[in-house]
PDB file of C-alpha atoms in Angstrom:
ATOM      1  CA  UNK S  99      12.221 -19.701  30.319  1.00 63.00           C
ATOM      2  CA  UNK S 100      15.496 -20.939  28.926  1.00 72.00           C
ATOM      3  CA  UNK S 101      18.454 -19.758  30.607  1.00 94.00           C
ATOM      4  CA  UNK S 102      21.853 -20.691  32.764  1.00 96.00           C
ATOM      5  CA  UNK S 103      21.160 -20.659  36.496  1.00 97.00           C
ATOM      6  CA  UNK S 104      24.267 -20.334  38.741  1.00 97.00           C
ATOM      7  CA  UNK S 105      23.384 -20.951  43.001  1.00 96.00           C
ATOM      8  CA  UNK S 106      24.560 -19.598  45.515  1.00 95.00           C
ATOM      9  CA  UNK S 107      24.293 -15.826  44.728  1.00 95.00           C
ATOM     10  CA  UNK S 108      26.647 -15.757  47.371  1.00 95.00           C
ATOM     11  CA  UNK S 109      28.999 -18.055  49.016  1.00 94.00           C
ATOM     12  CA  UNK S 110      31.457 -17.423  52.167  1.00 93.00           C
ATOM     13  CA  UNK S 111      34.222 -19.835  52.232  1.00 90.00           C
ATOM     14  CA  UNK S 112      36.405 -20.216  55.365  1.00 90.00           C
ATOM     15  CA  UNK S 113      40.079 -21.256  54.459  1.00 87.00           C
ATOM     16  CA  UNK S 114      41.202 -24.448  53.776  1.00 87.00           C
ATOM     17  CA  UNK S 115      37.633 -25.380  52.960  1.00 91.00           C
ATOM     18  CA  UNK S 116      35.933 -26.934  49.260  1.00 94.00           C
ATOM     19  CA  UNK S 117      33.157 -25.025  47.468  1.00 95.00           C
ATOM     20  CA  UNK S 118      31.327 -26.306  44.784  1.00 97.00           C
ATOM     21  CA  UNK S 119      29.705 -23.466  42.695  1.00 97.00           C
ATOM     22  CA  UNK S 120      26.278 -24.853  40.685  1.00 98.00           C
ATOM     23  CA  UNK S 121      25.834 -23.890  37.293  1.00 98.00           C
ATOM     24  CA  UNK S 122      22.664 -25.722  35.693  1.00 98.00           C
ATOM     25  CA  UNK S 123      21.718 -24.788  31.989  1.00 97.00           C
ATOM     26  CA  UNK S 124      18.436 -25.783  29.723  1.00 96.00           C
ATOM     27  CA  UNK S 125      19.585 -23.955  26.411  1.00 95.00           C
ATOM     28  CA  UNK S 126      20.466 -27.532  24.903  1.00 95.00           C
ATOM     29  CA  UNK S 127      24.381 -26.102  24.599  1.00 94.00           C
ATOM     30  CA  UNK S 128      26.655 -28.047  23.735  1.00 92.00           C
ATOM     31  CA  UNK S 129      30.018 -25.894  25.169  1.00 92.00           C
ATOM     32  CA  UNK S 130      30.058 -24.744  28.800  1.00 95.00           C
ATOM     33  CA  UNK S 131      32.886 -22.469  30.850  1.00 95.00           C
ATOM     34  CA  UNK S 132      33.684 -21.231  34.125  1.00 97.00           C
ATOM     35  CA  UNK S 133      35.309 -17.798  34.072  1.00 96.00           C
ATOM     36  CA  UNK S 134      36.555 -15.426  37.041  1.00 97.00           C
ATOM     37  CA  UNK S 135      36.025 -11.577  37.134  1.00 96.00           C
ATOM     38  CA  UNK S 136      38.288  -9.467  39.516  1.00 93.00           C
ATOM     39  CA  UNK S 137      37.982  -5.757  39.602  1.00 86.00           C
ATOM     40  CA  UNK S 138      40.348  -4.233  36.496  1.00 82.00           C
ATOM     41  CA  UNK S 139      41.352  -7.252  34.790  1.00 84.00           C
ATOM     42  CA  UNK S 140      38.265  -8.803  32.831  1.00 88.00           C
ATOM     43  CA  UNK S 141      36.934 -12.185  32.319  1.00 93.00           C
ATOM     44  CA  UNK S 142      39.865 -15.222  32.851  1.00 94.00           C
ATOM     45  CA  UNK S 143      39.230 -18.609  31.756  1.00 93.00           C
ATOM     46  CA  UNK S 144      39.324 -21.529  34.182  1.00 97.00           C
ATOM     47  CA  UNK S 145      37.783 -24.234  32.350  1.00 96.00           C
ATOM     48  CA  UNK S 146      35.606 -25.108  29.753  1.00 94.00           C
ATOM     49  CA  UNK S 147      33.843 -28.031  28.530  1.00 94.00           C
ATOM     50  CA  UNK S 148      32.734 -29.074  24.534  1.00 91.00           C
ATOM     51  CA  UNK S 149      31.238 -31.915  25.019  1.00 91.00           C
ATOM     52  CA  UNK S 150      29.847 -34.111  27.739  1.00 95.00           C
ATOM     53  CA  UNK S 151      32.672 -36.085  29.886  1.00 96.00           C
ATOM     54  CA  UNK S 152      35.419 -33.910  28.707  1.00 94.00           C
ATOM     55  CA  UNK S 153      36.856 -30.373  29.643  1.00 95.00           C
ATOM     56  CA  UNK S 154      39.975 -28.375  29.260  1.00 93.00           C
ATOM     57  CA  UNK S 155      41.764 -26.131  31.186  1.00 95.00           C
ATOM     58  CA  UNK S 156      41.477 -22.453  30.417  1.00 93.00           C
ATOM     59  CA  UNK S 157      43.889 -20.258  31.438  1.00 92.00           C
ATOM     60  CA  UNK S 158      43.957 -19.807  35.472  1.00 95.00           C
ATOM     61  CA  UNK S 159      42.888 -23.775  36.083  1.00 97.00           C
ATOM     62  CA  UNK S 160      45.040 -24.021  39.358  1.00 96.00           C
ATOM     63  CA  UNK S 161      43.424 -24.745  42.517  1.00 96.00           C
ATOM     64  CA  UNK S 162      39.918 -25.512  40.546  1.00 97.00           C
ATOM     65  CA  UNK S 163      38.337 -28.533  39.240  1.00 98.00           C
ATOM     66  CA  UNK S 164      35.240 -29.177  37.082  1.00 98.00           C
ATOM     67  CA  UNK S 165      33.216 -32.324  36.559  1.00 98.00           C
ATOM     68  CA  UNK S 166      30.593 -32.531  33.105  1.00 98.00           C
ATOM     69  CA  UNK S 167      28.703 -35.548  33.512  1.00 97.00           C
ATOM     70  CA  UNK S 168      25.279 -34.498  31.911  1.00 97.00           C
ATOM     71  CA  UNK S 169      24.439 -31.875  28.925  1.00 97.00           C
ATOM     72  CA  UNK S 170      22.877 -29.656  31.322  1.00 97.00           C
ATOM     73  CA  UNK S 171      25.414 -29.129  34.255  1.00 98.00           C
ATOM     74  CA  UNK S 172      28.907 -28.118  34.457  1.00 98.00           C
ATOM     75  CA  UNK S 173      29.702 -27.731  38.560  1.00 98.00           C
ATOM     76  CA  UNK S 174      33.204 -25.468  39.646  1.00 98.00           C
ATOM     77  CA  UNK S 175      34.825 -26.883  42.705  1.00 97.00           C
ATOM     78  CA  UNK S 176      37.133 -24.014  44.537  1.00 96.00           C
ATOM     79  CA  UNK S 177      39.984 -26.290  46.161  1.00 95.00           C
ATOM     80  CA  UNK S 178      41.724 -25.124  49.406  1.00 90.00           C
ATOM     81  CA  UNK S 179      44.680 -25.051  47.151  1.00 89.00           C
ATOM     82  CA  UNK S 180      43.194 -22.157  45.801  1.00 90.00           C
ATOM     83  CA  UNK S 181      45.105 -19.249  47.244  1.00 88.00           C
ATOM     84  CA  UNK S 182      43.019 -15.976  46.363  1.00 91.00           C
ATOM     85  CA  UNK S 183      39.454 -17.528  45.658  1.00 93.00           C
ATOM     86  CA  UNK S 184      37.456 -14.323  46.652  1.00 95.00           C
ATOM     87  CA  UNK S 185      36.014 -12.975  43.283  1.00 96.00           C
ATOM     88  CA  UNK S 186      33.137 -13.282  40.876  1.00 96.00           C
ATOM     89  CA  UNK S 187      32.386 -16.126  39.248  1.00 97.00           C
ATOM     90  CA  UNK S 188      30.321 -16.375  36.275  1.00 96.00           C
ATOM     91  CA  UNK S 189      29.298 -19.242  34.275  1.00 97.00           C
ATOM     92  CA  UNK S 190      28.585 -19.403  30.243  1.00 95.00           C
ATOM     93  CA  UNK S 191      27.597 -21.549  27.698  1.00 94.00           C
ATOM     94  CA  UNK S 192      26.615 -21.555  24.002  1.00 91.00           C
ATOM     95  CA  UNK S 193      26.473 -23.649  20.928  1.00 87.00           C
ATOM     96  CA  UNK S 194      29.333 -24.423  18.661  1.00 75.00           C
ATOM     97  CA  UNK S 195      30.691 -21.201  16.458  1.00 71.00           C
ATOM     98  CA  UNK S 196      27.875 -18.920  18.304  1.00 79.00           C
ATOM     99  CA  UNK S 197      27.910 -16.299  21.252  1.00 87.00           C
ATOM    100  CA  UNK S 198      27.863 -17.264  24.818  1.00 90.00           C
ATOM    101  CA  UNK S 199      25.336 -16.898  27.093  1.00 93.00           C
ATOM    102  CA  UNK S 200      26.171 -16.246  30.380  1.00 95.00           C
ATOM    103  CA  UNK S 201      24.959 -16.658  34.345  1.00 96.00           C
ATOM    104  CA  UNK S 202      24.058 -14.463  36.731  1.00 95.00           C
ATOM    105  CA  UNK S 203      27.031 -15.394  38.812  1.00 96.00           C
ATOM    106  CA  UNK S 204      28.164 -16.090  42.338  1.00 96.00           C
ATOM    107  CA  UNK S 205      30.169 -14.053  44.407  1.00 95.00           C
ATOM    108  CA  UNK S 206      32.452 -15.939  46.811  1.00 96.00           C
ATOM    109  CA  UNK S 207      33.790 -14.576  49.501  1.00 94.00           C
ATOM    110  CA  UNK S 208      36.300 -16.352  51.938  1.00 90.00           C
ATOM    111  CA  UNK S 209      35.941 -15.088  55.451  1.00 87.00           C
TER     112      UNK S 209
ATOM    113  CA  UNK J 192      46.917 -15.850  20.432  1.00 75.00           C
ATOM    114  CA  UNK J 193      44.691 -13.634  20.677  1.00 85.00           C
ATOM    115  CA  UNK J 194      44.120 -10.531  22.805  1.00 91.00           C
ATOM    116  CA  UNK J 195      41.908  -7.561  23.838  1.00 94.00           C
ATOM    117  CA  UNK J 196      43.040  -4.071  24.226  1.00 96.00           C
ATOM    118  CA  UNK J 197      40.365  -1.574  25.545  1.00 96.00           C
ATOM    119  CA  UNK J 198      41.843   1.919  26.325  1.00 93.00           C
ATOM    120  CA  UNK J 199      40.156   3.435  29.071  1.00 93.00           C
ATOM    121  CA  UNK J 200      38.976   1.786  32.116  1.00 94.00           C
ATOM    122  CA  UNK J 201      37.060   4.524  32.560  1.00 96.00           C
ATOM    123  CA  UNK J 202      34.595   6.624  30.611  1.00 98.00           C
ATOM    124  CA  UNK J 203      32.279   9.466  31.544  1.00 98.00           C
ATOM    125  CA  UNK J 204      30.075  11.737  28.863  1.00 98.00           C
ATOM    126  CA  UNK J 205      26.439  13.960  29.466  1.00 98.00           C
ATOM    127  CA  UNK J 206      23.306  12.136  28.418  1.00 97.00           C
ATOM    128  CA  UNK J 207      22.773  12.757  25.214  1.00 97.00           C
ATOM    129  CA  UNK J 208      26.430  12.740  24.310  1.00 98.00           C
ATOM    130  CA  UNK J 209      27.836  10.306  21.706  1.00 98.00           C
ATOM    131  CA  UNK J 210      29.187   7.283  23.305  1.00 98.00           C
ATOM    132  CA  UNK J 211      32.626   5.699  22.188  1.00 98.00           C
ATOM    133  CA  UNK J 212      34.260   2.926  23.787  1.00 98.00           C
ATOM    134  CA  UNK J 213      37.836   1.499  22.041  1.00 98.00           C
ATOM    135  CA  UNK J 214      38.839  -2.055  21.198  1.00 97.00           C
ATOM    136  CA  UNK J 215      41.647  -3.432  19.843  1.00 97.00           C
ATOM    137  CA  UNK J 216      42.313  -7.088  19.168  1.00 95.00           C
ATOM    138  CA  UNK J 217      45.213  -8.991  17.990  1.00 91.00           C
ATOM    139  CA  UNK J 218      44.384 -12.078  16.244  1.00 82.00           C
ATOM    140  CA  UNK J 219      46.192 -14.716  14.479  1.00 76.00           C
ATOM    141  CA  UNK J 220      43.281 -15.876  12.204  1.00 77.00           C
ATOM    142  CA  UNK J 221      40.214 -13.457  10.961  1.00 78.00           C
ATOM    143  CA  UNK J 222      38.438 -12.925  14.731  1.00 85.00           C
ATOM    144  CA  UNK J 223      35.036 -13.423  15.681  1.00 89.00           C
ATOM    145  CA  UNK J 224      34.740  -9.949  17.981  1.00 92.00           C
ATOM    146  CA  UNK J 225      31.785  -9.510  20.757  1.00 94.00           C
ATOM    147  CA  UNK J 226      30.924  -6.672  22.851  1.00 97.00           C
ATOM    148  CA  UNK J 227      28.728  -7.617  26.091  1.00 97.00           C
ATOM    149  CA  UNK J 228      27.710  -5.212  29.151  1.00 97.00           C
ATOM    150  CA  UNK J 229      27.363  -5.923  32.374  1.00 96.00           C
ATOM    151  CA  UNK J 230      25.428  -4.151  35.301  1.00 94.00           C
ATOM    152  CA  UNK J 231      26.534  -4.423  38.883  1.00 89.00           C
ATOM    153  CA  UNK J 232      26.141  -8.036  40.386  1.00 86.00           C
ATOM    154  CA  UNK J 233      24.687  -9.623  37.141  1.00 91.00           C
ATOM    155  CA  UNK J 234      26.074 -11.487  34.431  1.00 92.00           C
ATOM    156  CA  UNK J 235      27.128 -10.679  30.838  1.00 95.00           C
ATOM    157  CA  UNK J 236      24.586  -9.122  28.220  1.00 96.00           C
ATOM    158  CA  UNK J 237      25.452  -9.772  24.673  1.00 96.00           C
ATOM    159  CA  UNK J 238      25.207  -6.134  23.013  1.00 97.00           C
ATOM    160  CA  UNK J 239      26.275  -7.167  19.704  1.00 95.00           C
ATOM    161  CA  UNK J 240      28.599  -9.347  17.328  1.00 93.00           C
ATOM    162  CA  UNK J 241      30.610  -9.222  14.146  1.00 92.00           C
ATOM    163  CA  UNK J 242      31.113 -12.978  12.566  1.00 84.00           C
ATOM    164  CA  UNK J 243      32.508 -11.590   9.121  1.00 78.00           C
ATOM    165  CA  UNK J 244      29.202 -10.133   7.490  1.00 77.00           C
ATOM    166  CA  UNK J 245      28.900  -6.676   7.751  1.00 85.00           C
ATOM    167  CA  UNK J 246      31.610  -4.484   9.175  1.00 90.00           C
ATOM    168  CA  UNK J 247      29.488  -2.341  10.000  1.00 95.00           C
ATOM    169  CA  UNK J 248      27.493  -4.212  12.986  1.00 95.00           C
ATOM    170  CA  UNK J 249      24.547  -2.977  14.401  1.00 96.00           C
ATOM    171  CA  UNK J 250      23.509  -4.016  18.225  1.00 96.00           C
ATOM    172  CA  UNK J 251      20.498  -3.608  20.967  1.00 95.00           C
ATOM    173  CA  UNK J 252      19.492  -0.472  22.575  1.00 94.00           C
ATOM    174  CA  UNK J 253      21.382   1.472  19.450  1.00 97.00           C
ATOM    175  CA  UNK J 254      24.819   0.787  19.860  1.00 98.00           C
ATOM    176  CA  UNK J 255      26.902  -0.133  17.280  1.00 97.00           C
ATOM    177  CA  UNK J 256      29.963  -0.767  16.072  1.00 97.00           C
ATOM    178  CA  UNK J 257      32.809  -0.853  13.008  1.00 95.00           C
ATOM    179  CA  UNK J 258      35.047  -3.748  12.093  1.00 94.00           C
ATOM    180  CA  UNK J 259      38.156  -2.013  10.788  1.00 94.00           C
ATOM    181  CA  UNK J 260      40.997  -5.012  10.012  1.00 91.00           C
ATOM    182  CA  UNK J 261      43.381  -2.144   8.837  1.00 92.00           C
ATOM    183  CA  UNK J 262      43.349  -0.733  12.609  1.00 94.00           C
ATOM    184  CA  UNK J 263      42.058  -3.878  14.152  1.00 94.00           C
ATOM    185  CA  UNK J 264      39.710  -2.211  16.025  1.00 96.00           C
ATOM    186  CA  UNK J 265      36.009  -3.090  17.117  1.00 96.00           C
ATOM    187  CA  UNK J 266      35.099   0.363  18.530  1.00 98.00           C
ATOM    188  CA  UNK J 267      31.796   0.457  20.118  1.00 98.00           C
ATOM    189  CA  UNK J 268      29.440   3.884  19.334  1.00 98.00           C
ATOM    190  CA  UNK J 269      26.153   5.323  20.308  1.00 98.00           C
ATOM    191  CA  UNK J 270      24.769   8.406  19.190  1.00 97.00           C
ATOM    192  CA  UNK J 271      23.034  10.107  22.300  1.00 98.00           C
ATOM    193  CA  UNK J 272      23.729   8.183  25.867  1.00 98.00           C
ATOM    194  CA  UNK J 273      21.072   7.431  28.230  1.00 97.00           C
ATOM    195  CA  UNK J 274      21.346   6.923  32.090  1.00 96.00           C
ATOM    196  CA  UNK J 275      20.065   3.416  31.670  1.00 96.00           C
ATOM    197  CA  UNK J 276      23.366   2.685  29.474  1.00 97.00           C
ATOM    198  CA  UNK J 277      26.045   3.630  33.176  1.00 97.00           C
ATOM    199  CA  UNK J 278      27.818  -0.053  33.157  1.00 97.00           C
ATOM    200  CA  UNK J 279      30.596  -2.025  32.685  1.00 97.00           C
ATOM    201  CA  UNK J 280      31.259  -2.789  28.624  1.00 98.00           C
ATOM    202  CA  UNK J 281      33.463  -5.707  27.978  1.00 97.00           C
ATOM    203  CA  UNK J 282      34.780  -6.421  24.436  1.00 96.00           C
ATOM    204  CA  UNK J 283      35.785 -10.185  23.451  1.00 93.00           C
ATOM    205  CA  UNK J 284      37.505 -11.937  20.645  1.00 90.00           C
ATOM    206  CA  UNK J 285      37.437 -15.585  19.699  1.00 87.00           C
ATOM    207  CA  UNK J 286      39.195 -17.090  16.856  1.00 75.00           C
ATOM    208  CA  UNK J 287      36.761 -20.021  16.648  1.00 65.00           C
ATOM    209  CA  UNK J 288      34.073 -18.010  16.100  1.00 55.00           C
ATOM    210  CA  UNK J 289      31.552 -18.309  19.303  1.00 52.00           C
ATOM    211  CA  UNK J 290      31.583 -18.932  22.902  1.00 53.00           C
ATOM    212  CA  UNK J 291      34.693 -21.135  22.626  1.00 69.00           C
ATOM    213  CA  UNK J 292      37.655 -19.454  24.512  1.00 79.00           C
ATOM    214  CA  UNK J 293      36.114 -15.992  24.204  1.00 87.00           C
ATOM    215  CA  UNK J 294      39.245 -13.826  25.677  1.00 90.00           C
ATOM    216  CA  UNK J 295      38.042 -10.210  27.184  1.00 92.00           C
ATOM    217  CA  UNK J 296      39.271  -7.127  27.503  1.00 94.00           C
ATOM    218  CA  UNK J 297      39.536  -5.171  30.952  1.00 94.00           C
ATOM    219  CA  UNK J 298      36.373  -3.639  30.493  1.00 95.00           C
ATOM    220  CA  UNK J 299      35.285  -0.459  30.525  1.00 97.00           C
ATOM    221  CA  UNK J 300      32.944   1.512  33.290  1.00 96.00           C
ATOM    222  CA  UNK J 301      30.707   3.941  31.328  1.00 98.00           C
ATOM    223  CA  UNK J 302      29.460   6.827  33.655  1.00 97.00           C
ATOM    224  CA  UNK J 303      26.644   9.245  32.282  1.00 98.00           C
ATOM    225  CA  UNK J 304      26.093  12.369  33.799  1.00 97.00           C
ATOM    226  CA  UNK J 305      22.838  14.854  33.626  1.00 92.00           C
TER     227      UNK J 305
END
């Protein structure tokens, strides 16, 4: 089945520690993104990627990084400079001028 | 830049009750506008799009919803609500017309009551 996988389900960070969320798609999709869901204020924008070896920052990049170095995979690193990482991450991707398709996301929790 | 206005975080009506959920966008060029639904712990469901066809835009599990550029709105309708449809609806804009930079409401937690 064709689809975006996104590992761990869950994740439990302890401070001042690096996570690298997974995010693994075999839709052939060109564009990837990371975005962040906290309770009451939507879906925000970290980064997203067009094109293979190149990504922008969306609009809450700080404390994140991304790396694209195949079609299929576009891995989220949480940085200790991240302040607030605990929240719901959820990973999309689609074709150029389409919908997105998204993940089933990975909660992240730092204890 | 664009934007996503839904009013009401929260929404409750009986089953079989007409479902409306509100969304306004602000766009600088003519918007591609999304609404997607999410149940708890999973991702985002693509309920239905409006890429300047039809303003009238018709979606799974009968939802719907109008394109009205006068009132910039994107409402979201369905005629008789079902327990299966209690979630969270999000509504999304993009000026490039797809997944790129998709910007999202608040959402919108739909509660349906016997």
């Amino acid at each position: 089945d064709g689809g975006i996988t996104q590992s761990p389900k869950y994740l439990f960070r302890k401070e001042g520690q690096n996570v690298t969320l997974s995010c693994e798609q075999n839709l052939n999709h060109d564009a990837m993104y990371w975005y962040r869901q906290d309770p009451g204020q939507g879906l925000r924008l970290i980064y997203y990627s067009q094109i293979v070896n190149d990504f922008q920052k969306g609009d809450i990049a700080e404390g994140y990084s991304v790396s694209r170095e195949k079609k299929e995979s576009f891995p989220l690193t949480v940085t200790s400079a991240q302040k607030n990482p605990t929240a719901f991450y959820l990973c999309a991707s689609s074709r150029v001028n389409t919908e997105a398709f998204f993940g089933q996301g990975t909660r992240l929790t730092v204890v | 830049a664009q934007s996503v206005t839904q009013l009401g975080s929260h929404v409750s009506v009986s089953e079989g009750a007409l479902v409306l959920l509100r969304c306004n966008y602000s766009s600088s060029v003519p918007p591609y506008l999304f609404w997607y639904v999410q149940y708890p712990n999973q991702g985002l469901q693509l309920l239905l799009k409006y890429t300047s066809a039809a303003t009238l835009v018709k979606g799974i599990n009968d939802f719907e919803a109008e394109f009205k550029k006068s009132e910039t709105s994107f409402h979201l309708t369905k005629p008789s609500a079902h327990m299966s449809d209690a979630a969270e609806y999000f509504c999304a804009v993009s000026e490039t017309g797809g997944g790129n930079k998709l910007t999202f409401g608040t959402g919108t937690q739909l509660k349906v009551e016997l």
